[in-house]
Amino acid sequence: MAKQNIKPRIRVSKNLKKGDVFEVKTLVRHSMESGRRKEKGTGKVIPRLILNRLHVTYNGEQVLNAIWHPGVSANPYTSFFVTADKSGPMKFTWTDDNGVNYEETVQINVSN
C-alpha cells in the first residue's frame, strides 16, 4: 500500500539547559478514517485507516509510546514533557493500520 502524504509538525524549545523540563508538541495532518463513514455518491464504506501508534525516542531511549484508537480526531495533536539530558536526536515514528511508518527527527540542543 502506498504511503500517504502526511505532514508532521514538531515544536520543541530552542534554548535548553541540562535538567530543564521542556514541552514537545506534535501535529500531524491525517484524516484518521474510522471505517464508519460512507462515500456520499456511492454509499460505499470508506475503509478504516488511522495512525494507531506514536513512538518517540530521545537519544535512543523511549520517552513516549502512545497507542491510538479510532476515536482520535483527524489531524491528531500530541503534547508531552521531557527532561533535557544531553544534546541528541529525538525521533518520532507514527504507524498506520497498514503497518506503514512515517518518521521525523529533530535535533535537541542542550547546553550545560
PDB file of C-alpha atoms in Angstrom:
ATOM      1  CA  MET A   1       0.000   0.000   0.000  1.00  0.00           C
ATOM      2  CA  ALA A   2       1.319   3.472  -0.887  1.00  0.00           C
ATOM      3  CA  LYS A   3       2.307   5.918   1.794  1.00  0.00           C
ATOM      4  CA  GLN A   4       0.012   8.840   2.432  1.00  0.00           C
ATOM      5  CA  ASN A   5       1.480  12.292   2.282  1.00  0.00           C
ATOM      6  CA  ILE A   6       1.252  13.192   5.967  1.00  0.00           C
ATOM      7  CA  LYS A   7       2.905  16.352   7.212  1.00  0.00           C
ATOM      8  CA  PRO A   8       4.092  16.177  10.815  1.00  0.00           C
ATOM      9  CA  ARG A   9       4.903  19.396  12.621  1.00  0.00           C
ATOM     10  CA  ILE A  10       7.076  19.223  15.717  1.00  0.00           C
ATOM     11  CA  ARG A  11       7.820  22.066  18.095  1.00  0.00           C
ATOM     12  CA  VAL A  12      10.442  21.978  20.870  1.00  0.00           C
ATOM     13  CA  SER A  13      12.281  24.713  22.782  1.00  0.00           C
ATOM     14  CA  LYS A  14      15.454  26.048  21.188  1.00  0.00           C
ATOM     15  CA  ASN A  15      17.419  27.091  24.290  1.00  0.00           C
ATOM     16  CA  LEU A  16      17.621  24.209  26.743  1.00  0.00           C
ATOM     17  CA  LYS A  17      19.875  23.708  29.731  1.00  0.00           C
ATOM     18  CA  LYS A  18      20.691  20.340  31.279  1.00  0.00           C
ATOM     19  CA  GLY A  19      17.869  19.377  33.668  1.00  0.00           C
ATOM     20  CA  ASP A  20      15.244  21.626  32.047  1.00  0.00           C
ATOM     21  CA  VAL A  21      11.829  20.080  31.588  1.00  0.00           C
ATOM     22  CA  PHE A  22      10.592  21.012  28.133  1.00  0.00           C
ATOM     23  CA  GLU A  23       7.355  20.517  26.221  1.00  0.00           C
ATOM     24  CA  VAL A  24       7.232  18.671  22.920  1.00  0.00           C
ATOM     25  CA  LYS A  25       4.268  19.408  20.642  1.00  0.00           C
ATOM     26  CA  THR A  26       3.341  17.475  17.518  1.00  0.00           C
ATOM     27  CA  LEU A  27       0.579  17.924  14.975  1.00  0.00           C
ATOM     28  CA  VAL A  28       0.076  15.526  12.079  1.00  0.00           C
ATOM     29  CA  ARG A  29      -2.142  16.116   9.059  1.00  0.00           C
ATOM     30  CA  HIS A  30      -4.050  12.838   8.660  1.00  0.00           C
ATOM     31  CA  SER A  31      -7.756  12.159   8.044  1.00  0.00           C
ATOM     32  CA  MET A  32      -7.936   9.301  10.605  1.00  0.00           C
ATOM     33  CA  GLU A  33     -10.725   7.440   8.773  1.00  0.00           C
ATOM     34  CA  SER A  34     -12.662   5.381  11.326  1.00  0.00           C
ATOM     35  CA  GLY A  35     -14.162   2.919   8.830  1.00  0.00           C
ATOM     36  CA  ARG A  36     -17.710   4.070   9.649  1.00  0.00           C
ATOM     37  CA  ARG A  37     -18.190   6.880   7.132  1.00  0.00           C
ATOM     38  CA  LYS A  38     -19.691   6.316   3.689  1.00  0.00           C
ATOM     39  CA  GLU A  39     -18.951   7.984   0.378  1.00  0.00           C
ATOM     40  CA  LYS A  40     -21.795  10.369  -0.453  1.00  0.00           C
ATOM     41  CA  GLY A  41     -22.205   9.366  -4.098  1.00  0.00           C
ATOM     42  CA  THR A  42     -21.871   5.590  -3.853  1.00  0.00           C
ATOM     43  CA  GLY A  43     -22.720   4.747  -0.258  1.00  0.00           C
ATOM     44  CA  LYS A  44     -19.585   2.586  -0.048  1.00  0.00           C
ATOM     45  CA  VAL A  45     -17.883   2.462   3.338  1.00  0.00           C
ATOM     46  CA  ILE A  46     -14.582   4.340   3.429  1.00  0.00           C
ATOM     47  CA  PRO A  47     -12.027   1.828   4.766  1.00  0.00           C
ATOM     48  CA  ARG A  48     -10.535   2.419   8.185  1.00  0.00           C
ATOM     49  CA  LEU A  49      -7.097   3.985   8.081  1.00  0.00           C
ATOM     50  CA  ILE A  50      -5.808   5.608  11.246  1.00  0.00           C
ATOM     51  CA  LEU A  51      -2.450   6.357  12.765  1.00  0.00           C
ATOM     52  CA  ASN A  52      -2.564   3.860  15.615  1.00  0.00           C
ATOM     53  CA  ARG A  53       0.802   4.432  17.273  1.00  0.00           C
ATOM     54  CA  LEU A  54       3.242   7.226  18.049  1.00  0.00           C
ATOM     55  CA  HIS A  55       6.643   6.126  19.309  1.00  0.00           C
ATOM     56  CA  VAL A  56       9.230   8.727  20.358  1.00  0.00           C
ATOM     57  CA  THR A  57      12.857   8.223  21.365  1.00  0.00           C
ATOM     58  CA  TYR A  58      15.341  10.769  22.692  1.00  0.00           C
ATOM     59  CA  ASN A  59      18.998   9.782  22.298  1.00  0.00           C
ATOM     60  CA  GLY A  60      17.811   6.229  21.560  1.00  0.00           C
ATOM     61  CA  GLU A  61      15.705   5.920  24.747  1.00  0.00           C
ATOM     62  CA  GLN A  62      11.930   5.644  24.595  1.00  0.00           C
ATOM     63  CA  VAL A  63      10.164   8.714  26.003  1.00  0.00           C
ATOM     64  CA  LEU A  64       6.647   8.105  24.615  1.00  0.00           C
ATOM     65  CA  ASN A  65       4.728   5.128  23.263  1.00  0.00           C
ATOM     66  CA  ALA A  66       1.140   6.157  22.537  1.00  0.00           C
ATOM     67  CA  ILE A  67      -1.448   3.687  21.242  1.00  0.00           C
ATOM     68  CA  TRP A  68      -4.291   5.425  19.412  1.00  0.00           C
ATOM     69  CA  HIS A  69      -7.793   4.152  18.596  1.00  0.00           C
ATOM     70  CA  PRO A  70     -10.442   5.253  16.050  1.00  0.00           C
ATOM     71  CA  GLY A  71     -11.817   7.845  18.491  1.00  0.00           C
ATOM     72  CA  VAL A  72      -8.730  10.029  17.979  1.00  0.00           C
ATOM     73  CA  SER A  73      -9.628  13.060  15.880  1.00  0.00           C
ATOM     74  CA  ALA A  74      -8.335  13.874  12.423  1.00  0.00           C
ATOM     75  CA  ASN A  75      -5.029  15.763  12.435  1.00  0.00           C
ATOM     76  CA  PRO A  76      -4.009  14.456  15.873  1.00  0.00           C
ATOM     77  CA  TYR A  77      -2.176  16.793  18.244  1.00  0.00           C
ATOM     78  CA  THR A  78       0.101  15.414  20.964  1.00  0.00           C
ATOM     79  CA  SER A  79       1.883  17.241  23.758  1.00  0.00           C
ATOM     80  CA  PHE A  80       4.226  15.759  26.378  1.00  0.00           C
ATOM     81  CA  PHE A  81       7.139  16.778  28.606  1.00  0.00           C
ATOM     82  CA  VAL A  82      10.734  15.520  28.635  1.00  0.00           C
ATOM     83  CA  THR A  83      13.756  16.361  30.796  1.00  0.00           C
ATOM     84  CA  ALA A  84      16.725  17.728  28.851  1.00  0.00           C
ATOM     85  CA  ASP A  85      19.631  15.371  29.486  1.00  0.00           C
ATOM     86  CA  LYS A  86      22.082  15.944  26.661  1.00  0.00           C
ATOM     87  CA  SER A  87      22.076  17.032  23.048  1.00  0.00           C
ATOM     88  CA  GLY A  88      20.939  14.476  20.531  1.00  0.00           C
ATOM     89  CA  PRO A  89      18.190  13.359  18.169  1.00  0.00           C
ATOM     90  CA  MET A  90      14.533  12.987  19.082  1.00  0.00           C
ATOM     91  CA  LYS A  91      12.964  10.529  16.648  1.00  0.00           C
ATOM     92  CA  PHE A  92       9.209  10.356  16.046  1.00  0.00           C
ATOM     93  CA  THR A  93       7.572   7.354  14.365  1.00  0.00           C
ATOM     94  CA  TRP A  94       3.871   7.267  13.515  1.00  0.00           C
ATOM     95  CA  THR A  95       2.459   3.896  12.371  1.00  0.00           C
ATOM     96  CA  ASP A  96      -0.814   3.426  10.489  1.00  0.00           C
ATOM     97  CA  ASP A  97      -3.209   0.469  10.264  1.00  0.00           C
ATOM     98  CA  ASN A  98      -1.331  -0.894   7.242  1.00  0.00           C
ATOM     99  CA  GLY A  99       1.949  -1.018   9.184  1.00  0.00           C
ATOM    100  CA  VAL A 100       3.404   1.925   7.257  1.00  0.00           C
ATOM    101  CA  ASN A 101       5.794   4.088   9.297  1.00  0.00           C
ATOM    102  CA  TYR A 102       6.181   7.843   8.966  1.00  0.00           C
ATOM    103  CA  GLU A 103       9.330   9.200  10.593  1.00  0.00           C
ATOM    104  CA  GLU A 104      10.625  12.622  11.531  1.00  0.00           C
ATOM    105  CA  THR A 105      13.700  13.562  13.580  1.00  0.00           C
ATOM    106  CA  VAL A 106      14.555  16.823  15.352  1.00  0.00           C
ATOM    107  CA  GLN A 107      17.837  17.727  16.973  1.00  0.00           C
ATOM    108  CA  ILE A 108      17.672  18.643  20.676  1.00  0.00           C
ATOM    109  CA  ASN A 109      20.451  21.039  21.731  1.00  0.00           C
ATOM    110  CA  VAL A 110      21.284  21.171  25.435  1.00  0.00           C
ATOM    111  CA  SER A 111      23.865  23.482  26.996  1.00  0.00           C
ATOM    112  CA  ASN A 112      25.493  22.909  30.376  1.00  0.00           C
TER     113      ASN A 112
END
